Tab-separated table of C-alpha atoms in Angstrom:
chain	number	residue	atom	x	y	z
A	1	MET	CA	13.995	23.313	29.059
A	2	SER	CA	17.216	23.531	27.077
A	3	ASN	CA	20.558	24.621	28.464
A	4	LEU	CA	21.229	26.496	25.208
A	5	PRO	CA	19.130	29.335	23.805
A	6	ASP	CA	19.024	27.960	20.265
A	7	ALA	CA	19.712	24.244	19.888
A	8	ALA	CA	19.586	24.588	16.093
A	9	LEU	CA	22.856	26.539	16.172
A	10	ASN	CA	24.652	23.778	18.078
A	11	PRO	CA	26.577	21.219	15.974
A	12	HIS	CA	25.916	18.492	18.543
A	13	ASP	CA	22.882	16.202	18.633
A	14	ALA	CA	20.034	17.398	20.819
A	15	VAL	CA	19.164	15.016	23.644
A	16	LYS	CA	16.235	14.639	26.010
A	17	ILE	CA	17.189	13.390	29.473
A	18	GLY	CA	14.867	12.301	32.250
A	19	ILE	CA	15.920	13.086	35.818
A	20	VAL	CA	13.996	11.585	38.730
A	21	SER	CA	14.439	12.299	42.441
A	22	ILE	CA	12.780	9.699	44.642
A	23	SER	CA	12.069	10.762	48.213
A	24	ASP	CA	9.000	10.629	50.435
A	25	ARG	CA	9.992	13.699	52.425
A	26	ALA	CA	11.258	15.881	49.569
A	27	SER	CA	8.235	15.101	47.403
A	28	SER	CA	5.899	16.070	50.273
A	29	GLY	CA	7.744	19.343	50.928
A	30	VAL	CA	9.349	18.381	54.265
A	31	TYR	CA	12.730	19.466	52.916
A	32	GLU	CA	14.148	20.870	49.702
A	33	ASP	CA	15.099	18.377	47.041
A	34	LYS	CA	18.786	18.505	46.110
A	35	GLY	CA	18.858	15.589	43.705
A	36	LEU	CA	17.286	17.201	40.640
A	37	PRO	CA	19.461	20.363	40.752
A	38	ALA	CA	22.578	18.197	41.202
A	39	LEU	CA	21.740	15.998	38.229
A	40	GLN	CA	20.887	18.915	35.974
A	41	ALA	CA	24.008	20.864	36.940
A	42	TRP	CA	26.352	17.915	36.385
A	43	LEU	CA	24.870	16.943	33.032
A	44	SER	CA	24.918	20.544	31.796
A	45	GLN	CA	28.621	20.757	32.664
A	46	ALA	CA	29.525	17.337	31.296
A	47	LEU	CA	27.851	17.418	27.870
A	48	HIS	CA	28.328	19.589	24.799
A	49	ASN	CA	24.886	18.529	23.581
A	50	PRO	CA	21.859	20.806	23.915
A	51	ILE	CA	19.724	19.141	26.587
A	52	THR	CA	16.010	19.137	27.258
A	53	PHE	CA	15.354	17.956	30.811
A	54	GLU	CA	12.221	16.105	31.890
A	55	ALA	CA	12.186	16.223	35.705
A	56	ARG	CA	10.138	14.285	38.262
A	57	LEU	CA	10.085	14.522	42.069
A	58	ILE	CA	8.177	11.529	43.401
A	59	PRO	CA	7.722	9.463	46.601
A	60	ASP	CA	9.150	6.021	47.301
A	61	GLU	CA	6.261	4.095	45.765
A	62	GLN	CA	7.212	1.225	43.467
A	63	ASP	CA	4.289	1.505	41.061
A	64	GLY	CA	4.674	5.271	40.842
A	65	ILE	CA	8.395	5.012	40.117
A	66	SER	CA	7.838	2.425	37.386
A	67	THR	CA	5.101	4.580	35.866
A	68	ALA	CA	7.371	7.643	35.837
A	69	LEU	CA	10.182	5.719	34.153
A	70	ILE	CA	7.845	4.404	31.454
A	71	GLU	CA	6.457	7.898	30.858
A	72	LEU	CA	9.959	9.351	30.451
A	73	VAL	CA	11.021	6.629	28.027
A	74	ASN	CA	7.812	7.097	26.023
A	75	ALA	CA	8.464	10.855	25.986
A	76	GLY	CA	11.708	10.242	24.104
A	77	CYS	CA	14.289	10.424	26.883
A	78	SER	CA	17.378	8.577	25.649
A	79	LEU	CA	18.824	8.633	29.162
A	80	VAL	CA	16.960	8.520	32.475
A	81	LEU	CA	18.840	9.056	35.737
A	82	THR	CA	17.257	8.459	39.125
A	83	THR	CA	18.541	9.439	42.560
A	84	GLY	CA	17.435	8.030	45.895
A	85	GLY	CA	15.692	4.939	47.180
A	86	THR	CA	18.415	2.343	46.555
A	87	GLY	CA	19.353	1.305	50.098
A	88	PRO	CA	18.109	-1.607	52.235
A	89	ALA	CA	15.345	0.286	54.073
A	90	LEU	CA	11.762	-0.938	53.667
A	91	ARG	CA	10.779	2.138	51.626
A	92	ASP	CA	13.798	1.831	49.283
A	93	VAL	CA	12.214	0.297	46.189
A	94	THR	CA	13.864	2.135	43.283
A	95	PRO	CA	15.815	-0.931	42.032
A	96	GLU	CA	12.700	-3.098	42.074
A	97	ALA	CA	10.708	-0.441	40.212
A	98	THR	CA	13.492	-0.082	37.647
A	99	LEU	CA	13.924	-3.799	37.036
A	100	ALA	CA	10.157	-4.116	36.587
A	101	VAL	CA	10.286	-1.979	33.421
A	102	ALA	CA	13.501	-3.427	31.971
A	103	ASP	CA	14.051	-5.106	28.637
A	104	LYS	CA	17.690	-5.770	29.546
A	105	GLU	CA	19.702	-5.394	32.744
A	106	MET	CA	23.156	-3.753	32.595
A	107	PRO	CA	24.832	-4.975	35.816
A	108	GLY	CA	28.234	-3.417	35.144
A	109	PHE	CA	26.962	0.059	36.000
A	110	GLY	CA	25.862	-0.923	39.501
A	111	GLU	CA	29.043	-2.893	40.114
A	112	GLN	CA	31.221	0.077	39.157
A	113	MET	CA	29.211	2.558	41.221
A	114	ARG	CA	29.667	0.456	44.334
A	115	GLN	CA	33.391	0.107	43.676
A	116	ILE	CA	33.771	3.887	43.380
A	117	SER	CA	31.721	4.574	46.510
A	118	LEU	CA	33.676	1.980	48.515
A	119	ALA	CA	36.710	4.242	48.168
A	120	PHE	CA	34.862	6.703	50.390
A	121	VAL	CA	32.525	4.758	52.690
A	122	PRO	CA	32.319	1.065	53.701
A	123	THR	CA	28.515	1.271	53.672
A	124	ALA	CA	28.621	1.446	49.856
A	125	ILE	CA	28.050	-2.314	49.918
A	126	LEU	CA	24.512	-1.558	51.101
A	127	SER	CA	23.676	0.268	47.869
A	128	ARG	CA	21.547	-1.611	45.339
A	129	GLN	CA	21.692	0.628	42.264
A	130	VAL	CA	20.844	-1.018	38.963
A	131	ALA	CA	20.886	0.054	35.320
A	132	VAL	CA	18.605	-1.216	32.587
A	133	ILE	CA	17.645	-0.685	28.984
A	134	ARG	CA	14.030	-0.139	28.007
A	135	GLY	CA	13.474	0.301	24.301
A	136	ASN	CA	15.968	2.911	23.084
A	137	SER	CA	16.571	4.333	26.570
A	138	LEU	CA	19.205	3.724	29.233
A	139	ILE	CA	17.948	4.017	32.834
A	140	ILE	CA	20.474	4.277	35.688
A	141	ASN	CA	19.901	4.467	39.444
A	142	LEU	CA	22.344	6.852	41.146
A	143	PRO	CA	23.099	7.488	44.837
A	144	GLY	CA	21.020	9.979	46.797
A	145	GLN	CA	23.633	12.580	47.787
A	146	PRO	CA	24.855	15.230	45.296
A	147	LYS	CA	28.516	14.568	46.170
A	148	ALA	CA	28.087	10.835	45.606
A	149	ILE	CA	26.244	11.477	42.341
A	150	ALA	CA	29.222	13.415	40.962
A	151	GLU	CA	31.742	10.860	42.253
A	152	THR	CA	30.028	7.905	40.618
A	153	LEU	CA	29.481	9.721	37.329
A	154	GLU	CA	32.998	11.187	37.094
A	155	GLY	CA	35.075	8.511	38.846
A	156	LEU	CA	38.189	9.091	40.946
A	157	LYS	CA	41.088	11.395	40.108
A	158	ASP	CA	44.455	11.884	41.792
A	159	ALA	CA	45.786	15.167	43.184
A	160	ASP	CA	46.993	16.165	39.710
A	161	GLY	CA	43.590	15.545	38.139
A	162	LYS	CA	44.652	12.317	36.405
A	163	GLN	CA	41.924	9.702	36.162
A	164	LYS	CA	42.484	6.822	38.606
A	165	VAL	CA	39.133	5.042	38.313
A	166	ASN	CA	36.664	5.642	35.499
A	167	GLY	CA	33.229	6.917	36.397
A	168	ILE	CA	30.201	5.216	34.946
A	169	PHE	CA	29.372	8.071	32.589
A	170	ALA	CA	32.457	7.295	30.492
A	171	ALA	CA	30.512	4.298	29.130
A	172	VAL	CA	27.119	5.983	28.784
A	173	PRO	CA	27.527	7.677	25.352
A	174	TYR	CA	28.644	4.478	23.592
A	175	CYS	CA	25.884	2.497	25.275
A	176	ILE	CA	23.355	4.996	23.941
A	177	ASP	CA	24.966	4.715	20.487
A	178	LEU	CA	24.408	0.960	20.573
A	179	ILE	CA	20.708	1.248	21.425
A	180	GLY	CA	19.982	3.801	18.712
A	181	GLY	CA	20.123	7.072	20.634
A	182	PRO	CA	21.740	10.456	19.911
A	183	TYR	CA	25.506	10.924	19.804
A	184	LEU	CA	26.493	12.281	23.233
A	185	GLU	CA	29.692	14.303	23.379
A	186	THR	CA	31.308	14.912	26.762
A	187	ARG	CA	33.601	17.642	27.992
A	188	ASP	CA	36.867	15.838	28.665
A	189	GLU	CA	37.719	17.987	31.686
A	190	VAL	CA	34.588	16.694	33.429
A	191	CYS	CA	34.296	13.134	32.125
A	192	LYS	CA	35.930	11.732	29.012
A	193	ALA	CA	33.689	9.303	27.162
A	194	PHE	CA	35.182	6.155	25.686
A	195	ARG	CA	34.261	4.809	22.261
A	196	PRO	CA	36.039	2.341	19.970
A	197	LYS	CA	37.837	4.180	17.168
A	198	ASN	CA	35.350	3.023	14.557
A	199	ALA	CA	32.487	4.514	16.593
A	200	ILE	CA	33.931	8.023	16.899
A	201	ARG	CA	32.126	10.591	14.764
A	202	ALA	CA	34.124	13.246	12.932
A	203	PRO	CA	33.541	16.720	14.419
A	204	ARG	CA	30.737	18.747	12.835
A	205	THR	CA	30.587	22.500	12.517
A	206	ALA	CA	27.559	24.717	13.151
């Protein structure tokens, strides 16, 4: 589904994004999944682009996670975000499933997410999120809680709203540029993307 009624009228590139919530209990209906709504809401607020979401709610099964990621990449998702399954528990296998489908690992994303989360909880060192590139797609593992998802994507701001620590999403649009994806344009009030000057596209009109 698109977050705009007519993507053709939007001057920004259309983008297809995969969102995956990984939870045994949510996928079996024990409790309501909060990961997919949180991801969709944040992305819809953060991007000017018309978005088509491809959503999956799946259990903590390594082969199933890897299969879902491959399917989303093959379906044309330039960005795939997962939530859940990145801790040290026996059933937490999202990083392993993600690395299994990788062409390249992008360790800086995981390092920055842990640094951001450490500002809030010391147990952030237990998180094992990874990010990888497969083909022309960027896949990133995010934390499991909606609040932590927003914090790691947006970064940390002071009381006046000034950026103190960059969130990981500031680097996502340029990364997708470099692997041949659509030109993502962020809303600065949510998360300001960074690109070198020679990579910034002149504004287009509808």
